Amino acid sequence: AGHPAGMLVCMESTLIQALRDCRSHILSRWESLLRREQIQTALASPDLLVRLFGGTLDAVFDRLEHSGPSLAGPLILSLEEIRAKCPCGRNPLLAYYTTAEQVLLETLMKLEAVTRQNHSTGADEVCSVIRLIAVSEIESFCSVCQYRSDRLRRVTDPLAI
């Protein structure tokens, strides 16, 4: 069941199109899930984050379409490993990407029920793509976090005092 860690298999174009066709449902459900999350900072406000949804979905769909059956870089991290990349836990993208993954997996399950086809490989690929994007974005946000320890900041930023 599934594929080796780090390996992205080519997702069927019909399944990607089916996900694209569910875009308005995905956006609505994503917002609903995000609004249920506990807000840690003003930047985690769903009113701000919903503005990023469209671009994120486009990036996910584009990556799914163009990933092909090749290694996609580092091994895919678990959600716990991704959360651990933010020591303070205040990164608004943690909930953002967790809820994105959840709504896309829910949508795949609904598509599976309608089509009566097993989309477990598609689910694996969606998780892989979301997590690859999430790690990059979360690490970028954390690199400018005001709650990072001074010691860590000096190690990663030679201009820090």
PDB file of C-alpha atoms in Angstrom:
ATOM      1  CA  ALA A   1       0.000   0.000   0.000  1.00  0.00           C
ATOM      2  CA  GLY A   2       1.531   3.259  -1.076  1.00  0.00           C
ATOM      3  CA  HIS A   3       4.940   4.017  -2.490  1.00  0.00           C
ATOM      4  CA  PRO A   4       8.435   4.372  -1.054  1.00  0.00           C
ATOM      5  CA  ALA A   5       8.973   7.515   1.003  1.00  0.00           C
ATOM      6  CA  GLY A   6      10.019  10.419  -1.170  1.00  0.00           C
ATOM      7  CA  MET A   7       8.648   8.858  -4.371  1.00  0.00           C
ATOM      8  CA  LEU A   8       5.821  10.600  -6.149  1.00  0.00           C
ATOM      9  CA  VAL A   9       3.855   8.496  -8.569  1.00  0.00           C
ATOM     10  CA  CYS A  10       2.099  10.123 -11.477  1.00  0.00           C
ATOM     11  CA  MET A  11      -1.407  11.028 -10.372  1.00  0.00           C
ATOM     12  CA  GLU A  12      -4.121  10.392 -12.931  1.00  0.00           C
ATOM     13  CA  SER A  13      -5.060  13.540 -14.817  1.00  0.00           C
ATOM     14  CA  THR A  14      -8.755  12.670 -14.488  1.00  0.00           C
ATOM     15  CA  LEU A  15      -8.417  12.630 -10.700  1.00  0.00           C
ATOM     16  CA  ILE A  16      -6.599  15.962 -10.701  1.00  0.00           C
ATOM     17  CA  GLN A  17      -9.358  17.414 -12.882  1.00  0.00           C
ATOM     18  CA  ALA A  18     -11.981  16.004 -10.527  1.00  0.00           C
ATOM     19  CA  LEU A  19     -10.223  17.789  -7.650  1.00  0.00           C
ATOM     20  CA  ARG A  20     -10.112  21.000  -9.701  1.00  0.00           C
ATOM     21  CA  ASP A  21     -13.851  20.635 -10.343  1.00  0.00           C
ATOM     22  CA  CYS A  22     -14.372  20.524  -6.568  1.00  0.00           C
ATOM     23  CA  ARG A  23     -12.462  23.772  -6.056  1.00  0.00           C
ATOM     24  CA  SER A  24     -15.335  25.819  -4.633  1.00  0.00           C
ATOM     25  CA  HIS A  25     -16.218  23.017  -2.192  1.00  0.00           C
ATOM     26  CA  ILE A  26     -12.543  22.659  -1.197  1.00  0.00           C
ATOM     27  CA  LEU A  27     -12.202  26.395  -0.566  1.00  0.00           C
ATOM     28  CA  SER A  28     -15.409  26.557   1.466  1.00  0.00           C
ATOM     29  CA  ARG A  29     -14.581  23.492   3.568  1.00  0.00           C
ATOM     30  CA  TRP A  30     -10.968  24.651   4.055  1.00  0.00           C
ATOM     31  CA  GLU A  31     -12.166  27.988   5.393  1.00  0.00           C
ATOM     32  CA  SER A  32     -14.597  26.226   7.712  1.00  0.00           C
ATOM     33  CA  LEU A  33     -11.863  23.964   9.100  1.00  0.00           C
ATOM     34  CA  LEU A  34      -9.415  26.827   9.484  1.00  0.00           C
ATOM     35  CA  ARG A  35     -11.955  28.927  11.398  1.00  0.00           C
ATOM     36  CA  ARG A  36     -12.250  26.098  13.943  1.00  0.00           C
ATOM     37  CA  GLU A  37      -8.519  26.202  14.694  1.00  0.00           C
ATOM     38  CA  GLN A  38      -7.256  27.990  17.775  1.00  0.00           C
ATOM     39  CA  ILE A  39      -5.637  31.239  16.668  1.00  0.00           C
ATOM     40  CA  GLN A  40      -2.135  31.719  18.096  1.00  0.00           C
ATOM     41  CA  THR A  41      -1.304  35.086  16.527  1.00  0.00           C
ATOM     42  CA  ALA A  42      -2.947  37.856  14.508  1.00  0.00           C
ATOM     43  CA  LEU A  43      -1.255  36.456  11.394  1.00  0.00           C
ATOM     44  CA  ALA A  44      -3.180  33.208  11.907  1.00  0.00           C
ATOM     45  CA  SER A  45      -6.478  34.987  11.404  1.00  0.00           C
ATOM     46  CA  PRO A  46      -8.573  33.038   8.911  1.00  0.00           C
ATOM     47  CA  ASP A  47      -9.610  36.385   7.402  1.00  0.00           C
ATOM     48  CA  LEU A  48      -5.994  36.823   6.310  1.00  0.00           C
ATOM     49  CA  LEU A  49      -5.181  33.228   5.447  1.00  0.00           C
ATOM     50  CA  VAL A  50      -8.185  32.634   3.177  1.00  0.00           C
ATOM     51  CA  ARG A  51      -6.612  35.087   0.750  1.00  0.00           C
ATOM     52  CA  LEU A  52      -3.812  32.570   0.187  1.00  0.00           C
ATOM     53  CA  PHE A  53      -6.065  29.600  -0.591  1.00  0.00           C
ATOM     54  CA  GLY A  54      -6.330  30.088  -4.351  1.00  0.00           C
ATOM     55  CA  GLY A  55      -2.598  30.335  -4.924  1.00  0.00           C
ATOM     56  CA  THR A  56      -1.918  27.358  -2.690  1.00  0.00           C
ATOM     57  CA  LEU A  57      -4.493  25.203  -4.476  1.00  0.00           C
ATOM     58  CA  ASP A  58      -3.044  26.225  -7.843  1.00  0.00           C
ATOM     59  CA  ALA A  59       0.442  25.249  -6.630  1.00  0.00           C
ATOM     60  CA  VAL A  60      -0.821  21.884  -5.368  1.00  0.00           C
ATOM     61  CA  PHE A  61      -2.681  21.089  -8.589  1.00  0.00           C
ATOM     62  CA  ASP A  62       0.265  22.206 -10.748  1.00  0.00           C
ATOM     63  CA  ARG A  63       2.674  20.090  -8.714  1.00  0.00           C
ATOM     64  CA  LEU A  64       0.344  17.083  -8.937  1.00  0.00           C
ATOM     65  CA  GLU A  65       0.095  17.471 -12.709  1.00  0.00           C
ATOM     66  CA  HIS A  66       3.815  17.899 -13.261  1.00  0.00           C
ATOM     67  CA  SER A  67       5.347  15.688 -10.577  1.00  0.00           C
ATOM     68  CA  GLY A  68       5.648  12.591 -12.726  1.00  0.00           C
ATOM     69  CA  PRO A  69       7.049   9.323 -11.413  1.00  0.00           C
ATOM     70  CA  SER A  70      10.305  10.679 -10.040  1.00  0.00           C
ATOM     71  CA  LEU A  71      11.962  11.433  -6.750  1.00  0.00           C
ATOM     72  CA  ALA A  72      10.718  14.718  -5.427  1.00  0.00           C
ATOM     73  CA  GLY A  73      13.572  15.638  -3.170  1.00  0.00           C
ATOM     74  CA  PRO A  74      13.814  14.835   0.520  1.00  0.00           C
ATOM     75  CA  LEU A  75      11.783  12.146   2.221  1.00  0.00           C
ATOM     76  CA  ILE A  76       8.240  13.174   2.985  1.00  0.00           C
ATOM     77  CA  LEU A  77       7.910  14.270   6.591  1.00  0.00           C
ATOM     78  CA  SER A  78       5.136  13.307   8.969  1.00  0.00           C
ATOM     79  CA  LEU A  79       2.833  16.019  10.300  1.00  0.00           C
ATOM     80  CA  GLU A  80       4.622  15.762  13.654  1.00  0.00           C
ATOM     81  CA  GLU A  81       7.996  16.364  11.981  1.00  0.00           C
ATOM     82  CA  ILE A  82       6.587  19.365  10.153  1.00  0.00           C
ATOM     83  CA  ARG A  83       5.148  20.794  13.401  1.00  0.00           C
ATOM     84  CA  ALA A  84       8.544  20.293  15.060  1.00  0.00           C
ATOM     85  CA  LYS A  85      10.086  22.694  12.516  1.00  0.00           C
ATOM     86  CA  CYS A  86       8.330  25.494  14.425  1.00  0.00           C
ATOM     87  CA  PRO A  87       9.631  25.414  18.018  1.00  0.00           C
ATOM     88  CA  CYS A  88       7.300  28.169  19.246  1.00  0.00           C
ATOM     89  CA  GLY A  89       4.205  26.682  17.588  1.00  0.00           C
ATOM     90  CA  ARG A  90       2.961  30.113  16.487  1.00  0.00           C
ATOM     91  CA  ASN A  91       3.494  29.727  12.756  1.00  0.00           C
ATOM     92  CA  PRO A  92       0.075  30.358  11.165  1.00  0.00           C
ATOM     93  CA  LEU A  93       0.971  28.038   8.309  1.00  0.00           C
ATOM     94  CA  LEU A  94       0.931  24.986  10.587  1.00  0.00           C
ATOM     95  CA  ALA A  95      -2.874  24.996  10.807  1.00  0.00           C
ATOM     96  CA  TYR A  96      -3.135  26.333   7.259  1.00  0.00           C
ATOM     97  CA  TYR A  97      -1.427  23.324   5.687  1.00  0.00           C
ATOM     98  CA  THR A  98      -2.855  20.776   8.114  1.00  0.00           C
ATOM     99  CA  THR A  99      -6.374  21.858   7.226  1.00  0.00           C
ATOM    100  CA  ALA A 100      -5.479  21.975   3.518  1.00  0.00           C
ATOM    101  CA  GLU A 101      -4.335  18.367   3.649  1.00  0.00           C
ATOM    102  CA  GLN A 102      -7.443  17.361   5.588  1.00  0.00           C
ATOM    103  CA  VAL A 103      -9.896  18.920   3.142  1.00  0.00           C
ATOM    104  CA  LEU A 104      -8.112  17.489   0.096  1.00  0.00           C
ATOM    105  CA  LEU A 105      -8.129  14.003   1.631  1.00  0.00           C
ATOM    106  CA  GLU A 106     -11.825  14.372   2.498  1.00  0.00           C
ATOM    107  CA  THR A 107     -12.532  15.407  -1.083  1.00  0.00           C
ATOM    108  CA  LEU A 108     -10.613  12.421  -2.431  1.00  0.00           C
ATOM    109  CA  MET A 109     -12.662  10.116  -0.198  1.00  0.00           C
ATOM    110  CA  LYS A 110     -15.889  11.647  -1.536  1.00  0.00           C
ATOM    111  CA  LEU A 111     -14.649  11.203  -5.098  1.00  0.00           C
ATOM    112  CA  GLU A 112     -13.771   7.612  -4.270  1.00  0.00           C
ATOM    113  CA  ALA A 113     -17.308   6.986  -3.015  1.00  0.00           C
ATOM    114  CA  VAL A 114     -18.823   8.509  -6.157  1.00  0.00           C
ATOM    115  CA  THR A 115     -16.511   6.807  -8.666  1.00  0.00           C
ATOM    116  CA  ARG A 116     -16.169   3.561  -6.702  1.00  0.00           C
ATOM    117  CA  GLN A 117     -12.438   3.623  -7.440  1.00  0.00           C
ATOM    118  CA  ASN A 118      -9.619   3.363  -4.934  1.00  0.00           C
ATOM    119  CA  HIS A 119      -7.675   6.629  -4.809  1.00  0.00           C
ATOM    120  CA  SER A 120      -5.162   5.647  -2.109  1.00  0.00           C
ATOM    121  CA  THR A 121      -2.236   6.417  -4.424  1.00  0.00           C
ATOM    122  CA  GLY A 122      -3.804   9.811  -5.106  1.00  0.00           C
ATOM    123  CA  ALA A 123      -4.147  10.396  -1.372  1.00  0.00           C
ATOM    124  CA  ASP A 124      -0.481   9.523  -0.869  1.00  0.00           C
ATOM    125  CA  GLU A 125       0.492  11.922  -3.608  1.00  0.00           C
ATOM    126  CA  VAL A 126      -1.694  14.745  -2.286  1.00  0.00           C
ATOM    127  CA  CYS A 127      -0.109  14.344   1.156  1.00  0.00           C
ATOM    128  CA  SER A 128       3.364  14.315  -0.378  1.00  0.00           C
ATOM    129  CA  VAL A 129       2.770  17.456  -2.412  1.00  0.00           C
ATOM    130  CA  ILE A 130       1.072  19.385   0.409  1.00  0.00           C
ATOM    131  CA  ARG A 131       3.845  18.459   2.839  1.00  0.00           C
ATOM    132  CA  LEU A 132       6.636  19.395   0.441  1.00  0.00           C
ATOM    133  CA  ILE A 133       5.054  22.807  -0.072  1.00  0.00           C
ATOM    134  CA  ALA A 134       4.270  23.154   3.649  1.00  0.00           C
ATOM    135  CA  VAL A 135       7.821  22.425   4.802  1.00  0.00           C
ATOM    136  CA  SER A 136       9.261  25.067   2.508  1.00  0.00           C
ATOM    137  CA  GLU A 137       6.704  27.705   3.483  1.00  0.00           C
ATOM    138  CA  ILE A 138       6.812  26.924   7.209  1.00  0.00           C
ATOM    139  CA  GLU A 139      10.615  27.021   7.302  1.00  0.00           C
ATOM    140  CA  SER A 140      10.611  30.342   5.434  1.00  0.00           C
ATOM    141  CA  PHE A 141       8.116  31.874   7.851  1.00  0.00           C
ATOM    142  CA  CYS A 142       9.983  30.523  10.881  1.00  0.00           C
ATOM    143  CA  SER A 143      13.256  31.985   9.618  1.00  0.00           C
ATOM    144  CA  VAL A 144      11.952  35.478  10.410  1.00  0.00           C
ATOM    145  CA  CYS A 145      10.060  34.596  13.584  1.00  0.00           C
ATOM    146  CA  GLN A 146      10.534  37.004  16.489  1.00  0.00           C
ATOM    147  CA  TYR A 147      10.239  34.085  18.930  1.00  0.00           C
ATOM    148  CA  ARG A 148      13.293  32.228  17.628  1.00  0.00           C
ATOM    149  CA  SER A 149      15.999  31.893  20.210  1.00  0.00           C
ATOM    150  CA  ASP A 150      18.884  34.340  19.936  1.00  0.00           C
ATOM    151  CA  ARG A 151      21.328  31.422  19.783  1.00  0.00           C
ATOM    152  CA  LEU A 152      19.531  29.869  16.816  1.00  0.00           C
ATOM    153  CA  ARG A 153      19.253  33.246  15.088  1.00  0.00           C
ATOM    154  CA  ARG A 154      23.041  33.813  15.379  1.00  0.00           C
ATOM    155  CA  VAL A 155      23.748  30.372  13.927  1.00  0.00           C
ATOM    156  CA  THR A 156      21.458  30.851  10.922  1.00  0.00           C
ATOM    157  CA  ASP A 157      21.833  34.604  10.424  1.00  0.00           C
ATOM    158  CA  PRO A 158      25.410  35.919  10.469  1.00  0.00           C
ATOM    159  CA  LEU A 159      24.112  39.516  10.622  1.00  0.00           C
ATOM    160  CA  ALA A 160      22.163  38.922  13.836  1.00  0.00           C
ATOM    161  CA  ILE A 161      23.631  40.489  16.952  1.00  0.00           C
TER     162      ILE A 161
END
